Amino acid sequence: MAQYLNLDLGELGLQEPWAPRPCSWTCGEQVSELGLDSEVLPVRGDHPAAQNRFLYVDGALHPLPTGLRGLLRPSPPFTKPLFWAGLRDLMKPRGKEPDETVHSFAQRRLGPEVASLAMDSLCRGVFAGNSRELSIRSCFPSLFQAEQTHRSIILGLLLGAGRSQQPDSALIRQARAERWSQWSLRGGMEMLPQALDAHLTGRGVSVLRGQPVSGLSLQAEGRWKVYLGDSSLEADYIISALPASVLSKLLPAEAAPLAHVLSTITAVSVAVVNLQYQGAHLPVQGFGHLVPSSEDSSVLGIVYDSVAFPEQDGKPSGLRVTVMLGGSWLQTLEASGYVLSKELFQQQAQEAAARQLGLKDPPSHCLVHLHKHCIPQYTLGHWQKLESAIQFLTARKLPLTLAGASYNGVAVNDCIESGRQAAVTVLGTEPNS
C-alpha cells in the first residue's frame, strides 16, 4: 500500500519565524541522518553571539549578567545583584499548586524584577506571549520539574532534574565539545525541510502538496477517510501536525469532546521583518536583544543575524537584523479589524532598529512576513488539556496521534521530537532512518 504524507512543514515548526534556538540534540540527529553535516554553521561557546544577550530597558541596551562577577554586583536594569534572586530561590519552599503562571512562579522564586523584566521578555521572545497568562509547567517544564523534584530551581538544574537520555552522533559530540549555543545551515534553515522531502520521496513516500485536508471521517472498519477538497484517501492511522484549533474543525462528530479541547488551544500571530543595511555597524556584539512589555508593546526583540551567521550576509554583504513584532499590540490590531499591511510592519521595524540600535539610515533590503496564528499559547492549565485529549484518544482507541507545536514545545527541535515519538507510538519501535 502506498505511503502518503500530507502536511505543512511550517506547522511542524520547521519554518518557525524565530531566531535559531539553542543547539538541540534531536534536531542535530536528524541533520546527520539527512546528510547535512557539511552545511552546518555553528555558533561555538566562545563566540559573541553565544556569550552576549541583551535587554532593551529604559531606552538602553543592557547585557544580561554572566559569570560569578556578574551575579555578585548590580547589573542594570536589575537594581540588586542576581545573587539575591538565587538565594531567594534556595530559601523558598516548594510550590503546592499543580500549575502556575510564569510570572507568578518567577516572582515567587526569584523576585519581582526577574519576573517583570527577564521572564516577561523571555515569554515574549519565545512564545510572543504574556508571562501572566502562560503556564510554567508547560512553557518551561525543566524549571517546574526542578522545583518539584529538588524544591529549588538552582538545585534541580544543577542535579539534572528532568534530564533525559540524549541521541548521539559525530555531529552531536562535536556540538557538545565546542559548546554550540545555536546553529544554522549554509543555505538557511529551509534546507532542512528540503532535505527531508528528498529523503522521504526517495523512499517511496508520496508527499501531497497544495491539498489541504478539508475533513476527516471514521469508517466502519476503524480506518480514516481523509477528504482533500475534490479527492480523498484512506488511512489506517493519522499523525496530525496541524494546529490544534484547525484539527478541531476537521474531526467527525464522534470526536466532539476532543474537538472541544483542541479548540481551546489558541495561537498568536507574529510579523517578522528582515532588514539589511549597507555600511552600518551595531553598537554591541551578541545574539540579539529582547524587549519587555513595559518598554514597547509592539517589538518582541531583535536578532543580530550578521553577528551569528556572517556567511549568510550575501553579496554585496551588509548588516542583517531581524525585528520580531507581535504580542498584545498585534492582537489588539487584529481584534479591531485594522488593516495589517507590509508597510505598517516595515515602518515599525525600521523605527525600532533606529531607536534601539541606532540604525537610522534606510535599509538597502527589507523582507516582511506576517505569520498568522503561528505560535501556540500554553496558557495556565495547558497540561490538563493534553491529559484530557490523550485520555479520550486512549478510551476510544482512535488511530490518531497529536504532534507539532500545539502540544509540547514550539521550537524546531520540540516538533521533530514529537514527530519521532508519534512514529514510535504507531510502529511500536524506533523508526528506521
PDB file of N, CA, C and O in Angstrom, residues 77-112:
ATOM      1  N   PRO A  77      19.473  46.284  33.843  1.00  0.00           N
ATOM      2  CA  PRO A  77      18.413  47.054  34.500  1.00  0.00           C
ATOM      3  C   PRO A  77      18.013  46.535  35.882  1.00  0.00           C
ATOM      4  O   PRO A  77      17.078  47.064  36.473  1.00  0.00           O
ATOM      5  N   PHE A  78      18.702  45.516  36.405  1.00  0.00           N
ATOM      6  CA  PHE A  78      18.374  44.994  37.730  1.00  0.00           C
ATOM      7  C   PHE A  78      19.021  45.885  38.796  1.00  0.00           C
ATOM      8  O   PHE A  78      20.191  46.257  38.690  1.00  0.00           O
ATOM      9  N   THR A  79      18.272  46.219  39.825  1.00  0.00           N
ATOM     10  CA  THR A  79      18.779  47.132  40.856  1.00  0.00           C
ATOM     11  C   THR A  79      19.567  46.407  41.943  1.00  0.00           C
ATOM     12  O   THR A  79      20.272  47.041  42.718  1.00  0.00           O
ATOM     13  N   LYS A  80      19.434  45.071  42.016  1.00  0.00           N
ATOM     14  CA  LYS A  80      20.157  44.282  43.003  1.00  0.00           C
ATOM     15  C   LYS A  80      20.938  43.178  42.290  1.00  0.00           C
ATOM     16  O   LYS A  80      20.533  42.715  41.218  1.00  0.00           O
ATOM     17  N   PRO A  81      22.047  42.737  42.859  1.00  0.00           N
ATOM     18  CA  PRO A  81      22.776  41.602  42.273  1.00  0.00           C
ATOM     19  C   PRO A  81      21.860  40.384  42.158  1.00  0.00           C
ATOM     20  O   PRO A  81      21.047  40.115  43.059  1.00  0.00           O
ATOM     21  N   LEU A  82      21.983  39.653  41.050  1.00  0.00           N
ATOM     22  CA  LEU A  82      21.140  38.472  40.856  1.00  0.00           C
ATOM     23  C   LEU A  82      21.459  37.365  41.854  1.00  0.00           C
ATOM     24  O   LEU A  82      20.715  36.393  41.967  1.00  0.00           O
ATOM     25  N   PHE A  83      22.557  37.520  42.578  1.00  0.00           N
ATOM     26  CA  PHE A  83      22.872  36.591  43.662  1.00  0.00           C
ATOM     27  C   PHE A  83      21.703  36.491  44.639  1.00  0.00           C
ATOM     28  O   PHE A  83      21.387  35.407  45.146  1.00  0.00           O
ATOM     29  N   TRP A  84      21.036  37.627  44.894  1.00  0.00           N
ATOM     30  CA  TRP A  84      19.930  37.631  45.847  1.00  0.00           C
ATOM     31  C   TRP A  84      18.724  36.869  45.303  1.00  0.00           C
ATOM     32  O   TRP A  84      17.976  36.261  46.075  1.00  0.00           O
ATOM     33  N   ALA A  85      18.548  36.891  43.983  1.00  0.00           N
ATOM     34  CA  ALA A  85      17.467  36.096  43.389  1.00  0.00           C
ATOM     35  C   ALA A  85      17.751  34.612  43.568  1.00  0.00           C
ATOM     36  O   ALA A  85      16.851  33.819  43.878  1.00  0.00           O
ATOM     37  N   GLY A  86      19.038  34.220  43.395  1.00  0.00           N
ATOM     38  CA  GLY A  86      19.405  32.826  43.607  1.00  0.00           C
ATOM     39  C   GLY A  86      19.241  32.399  45.052  1.00  0.00           C
ATOM     40  O   GLY A  86      18.768  31.287  45.337  1.00  0.00           O
ATOM     41  N   LEU A  87      19.613  33.283  45.980  1.00  0.00           N
ATOM     42  CA  LEU A  87      19.462  32.971  47.408  1.00  0.00           C
ATOM     43  C   LEU A  87      17.987  32.838  47.758  1.00  0.00           C
ATOM     44  O   LEU A  87      17.606  31.953  48.533  1.00  0.00           O
ATOM     45  N   ARG A  88      17.156  33.692  47.187  1.00  0.00           N
ATOM     46  CA  ARG A  88      15.707  33.623  47.429  1.00  0.00           C
ATOM     47  C   ARG A  88      15.174  32.261  46.977  1.00  0.00           C
ATOM     48  O   ARG A  88      14.385  31.628  47.673  1.00  0.00           O
ATOM     49  N   ASP A  89      15.648  31.809  45.813  1.00  0.00           N
ATOM     50  CA  ASP A  89      15.201  30.511  45.296  1.00  0.00           C
ATOM     51  C   ASP A  89      15.595  29.386  46.249  1.00  0.00           C
ATOM     52  O   ASP A  89      14.813  28.458  46.497  1.00  0.00           O
ATOM     53  N   LEU A  90      16.814  29.443  46.777  1.00  0.00           N
ATOM     54  CA  LEU A  90      17.292  28.388  47.668  1.00  0.00           C
ATOM     55  C   LEU A  90      16.533  28.358  48.995  1.00  0.00           C
ATOM     56  O   LEU A  90      16.433  27.302  49.644  1.00  0.00           O
ATOM     57  N   MET A  91      15.976  29.496  49.399  1.00  0.00           N
ATOM     58  CA  MET A  91      15.301  29.591  50.693  1.00  0.00           C
ATOM     59  C   MET A  91      13.804  29.304  50.598  1.00  0.00           C
ATOM     60  O   MET A  91      13.169  28.969  51.603  1.00  0.00           O
ATOM     61  N   LYS A  92      13.219  29.438  49.413  1.00  0.00           N
ATOM     62  CA  LYS A  92      11.765  29.310  49.278  1.00  0.00           C
ATOM     63  C   LYS A  92      11.324  27.842  49.335  1.00  0.00           C
ATOM     64  O   LYS A  92      12.010  26.955  48.831  1.00  0.00           O
ATOM     65  N   PRO A  93      10.151  27.587  49.922  1.00  0.00           N
ATOM     66  CA  PRO A  93       9.620  26.213  49.918  1.00  0.00           C
ATOM     67  C   PRO A  93       9.088  25.838  48.538  1.00  0.00           C
ATOM     68  O   PRO A  93       8.893  26.697  47.676  1.00  0.00           O
ATOM     69  N   ARG A  94       8.871  24.576  48.352  1.00  0.00           N
ATOM     70  CA  ARG A  94       8.309  24.078  47.103  1.00  0.00           C
ATOM     71  C   ARG A  94       6.875  24.574  46.924  1.00  0.00           C
ATOM     72  O   ARG A  94       6.096  24.640  47.884  1.00  0.00           O
ATOM     73  N   GLY A  95       6.503  24.920  45.702  1.00  0.00           N
ATOM     74  CA  GLY A  95       5.137  25.333  45.432  1.00  0.00           C
ATOM     75  C   GLY A  95       4.170  24.169  45.562  1.00  0.00           C
ATOM     76  O   GLY A  95       4.531  23.012  45.331  1.00  0.00           O
ATOM     77  N   LYS A  96       2.922  24.466  45.902  1.00  0.00           N
ATOM     78  CA  LYS A  96       1.936  23.416  46.141  1.00  0.00           C
ATOM     79  C   LYS A  96       0.912  23.291  45.016  1.00  0.00           C
ATOM     80  O   LYS A  96       0.147  22.334  44.987  1.00  0.00           O
ATOM     81  N   GLU A  97       0.886  24.260  44.100  1.00  0.00           N
ATOM     82  CA  GLU A  97      -0.112  24.230  43.039  1.00  0.00           C
ATOM     83  C   GLU A  97       0.341  23.315  41.897  1.00  0.00           C
ATOM     84  O   GLU A  97       1.536  23.222  41.599  1.00  0.00           O
ATOM     85  N   PRO A  98      -0.602  22.655  41.207  1.00  0.00           N
ATOM     86  CA  PRO A  98      -0.237  21.782  40.084  1.00  0.00           C
ATOM     87  C   PRO A  98       0.222  22.553  38.851  1.00  0.00           C
ATOM     88  O   PRO A  98       0.828  21.975  37.950  1.00  0.00           O
ATOM     89  N   ASP A  99      -0.055  23.839  38.810  1.00  0.00           N
ATOM     90  CA  ASP A  99       0.404  24.699  37.717  1.00  0.00           C
ATOM     91  C   ASP A  99       0.382  26.139  38.213  1.00  0.00           C
ATOM     92  O   ASP A  99      -0.234  26.448  39.237  1.00  0.00           O
ATOM     93  N   GLU A 100       1.052  27.017  37.476  1.00  0.00           N
ATOM     94  CA  GLU A 100       1.184  28.408  37.897  1.00  0.00           C
ATOM     95  C   GLU A 100       1.580  29.212  36.670  1.00  0.00           C
ATOM     96  O   GLU A 100       2.206  28.690  35.742  1.00  0.00           O
ATOM     97  N   THR A 101       1.220  30.488  36.633  1.00  0.00           N
ATOM     98  CA  THR A 101       1.687  31.308  35.517  1.00  0.00           C
ATOM     99  C   THR A 101       3.194  31.512  35.636  1.00  0.00           C
ATOM    100  O   THR A 101       3.773  31.441  36.724  1.00  0.00           O
ATOM    101  N   VAL A 102       3.818  31.783  34.518  1.00  0.00           N
ATOM    102  CA  VAL A 102       5.264  32.019  34.508  1.00  0.00           C
ATOM    103  C   VAL A 102       5.612  33.195  35.403  1.00  0.00           C
ATOM    104  O   VAL A 102       6.575  33.155  36.179  1.00  0.00           O
ATOM    105  N   HIS A 103       4.817  34.263  35.326  1.00  0.00           N
ATOM    106  CA  HIS A 103       5.087  35.453  36.131  1.00  0.00           C
ATOM    107  C   HIS A 103       4.992  35.146  37.625  1.00  0.00           C
ATOM    108  O   HIS A 103       5.880  35.522  38.404  1.00  0.00           O
ATOM    109  N   SER A 104       3.931  34.452  38.029  1.00  0.00           N
ATOM    110  CA  SER A 104       3.752  34.127  39.435  1.00  0.00           C
ATOM    111  C   SER A 104       4.892  33.243  39.944  1.00  0.00           C
ATOM    112  O   SER A 104       5.432  33.464  41.034  1.00  0.00           O
ATOM    113  N   PHE A 105       5.264  32.243  39.167  1.00  0.00           N
ATOM    114  CA  PHE A 105       6.344  31.329  39.553  1.00  0.00           C
ATOM    115  C   PHE A 105       7.657  32.089  39.717  1.00  0.00           C
ATOM    116  O   PHE A 105       8.358  31.940  40.724  1.00  0.00           O
ATOM    117  N   ALA A 106       7.993  32.919  38.703  1.00  0.00           N
ATOM    118  CA  ALA A 106       9.262  33.658  38.753  1.00  0.00           C
ATOM    119  C   ALA A 106       9.273  34.681  39.884  1.00  0.00           C
ATOM    120  O   ALA A 106      10.292  34.864  40.562  1.00  0.00           O
ATOM    121  N   GLN A 107       8.157  35.350  40.118  1.00  0.00           N
ATOM    122  CA  GLN A 107       8.104  36.335  41.195  1.00  0.00           C
ATOM    123  C   GLN A 107       8.241  35.663  42.559  1.00  0.00           C
ATOM    124  O   GLN A 107       8.948  36.170  43.441  1.00  0.00           O
ATOM    125  N   ARG A 108       7.607  34.515  42.724  1.00  0.00           N
ATOM    126  CA  ARG A 108       7.669  33.791  43.993  1.00  0.00           C
ATOM    127  C   ARG A 108       9.078  33.272  44.272  1.00  0.00           C
ATOM    128  O   ARG A 108       9.583  33.384  45.383  1.00  0.00           O
ATOM    129  N   ARG A 109       9.726  32.731  43.253  1.00  0.00           N
ATOM    130  CA  ARG A 109      11.014  32.077  43.478  1.00  0.00           C
ATOM    131  C   ARG A 109      12.201  33.019  43.286  1.00  0.00           C
ATOM    132  O   ARG A 109      13.239  32.855  43.940  1.00  0.00           O
ATOM    133  N   LEU A 110      12.081  33.990  42.380  1.00  0.00           N
ATOM    134  CA  LEU A 110      13.251  34.799  42.010  1.00  0.00           C
ATOM    135  C   LEU A 110      13.080  36.292  42.255  1.00  0.00           C
ATOM    136  O   LEU A 110      14.046  37.050  42.115  1.00  0.00           O
ATOM    137  N   GLY A 111      11.874  36.730  42.563  1.00  0.00           N
ATOM    138  CA  GLY A 111      11.661  38.133  42.859  1.00  0.00           C
ATOM    139  C   GLY A 111      10.987  38.890  41.736  1.00  0.00           C
ATOM    140  O   GLY A 111      10.963  38.448  40.581  1.00  0.00           O
ATOM    141  N   PRO A 112      10.433  40.068  42.042  1.00  0.00           N
ATOM    142  CA  PRO A 112       9.636  40.826  41.067  1.00  0.00           C
ATOM    143  C   PRO A 112      10.426  41.334  39.872  1.00  0.00           C
ATOM    144  O   PRO A 112       9.889  41.405  38.762  1.00  0.00           O
TER     145      PRO A 112
END
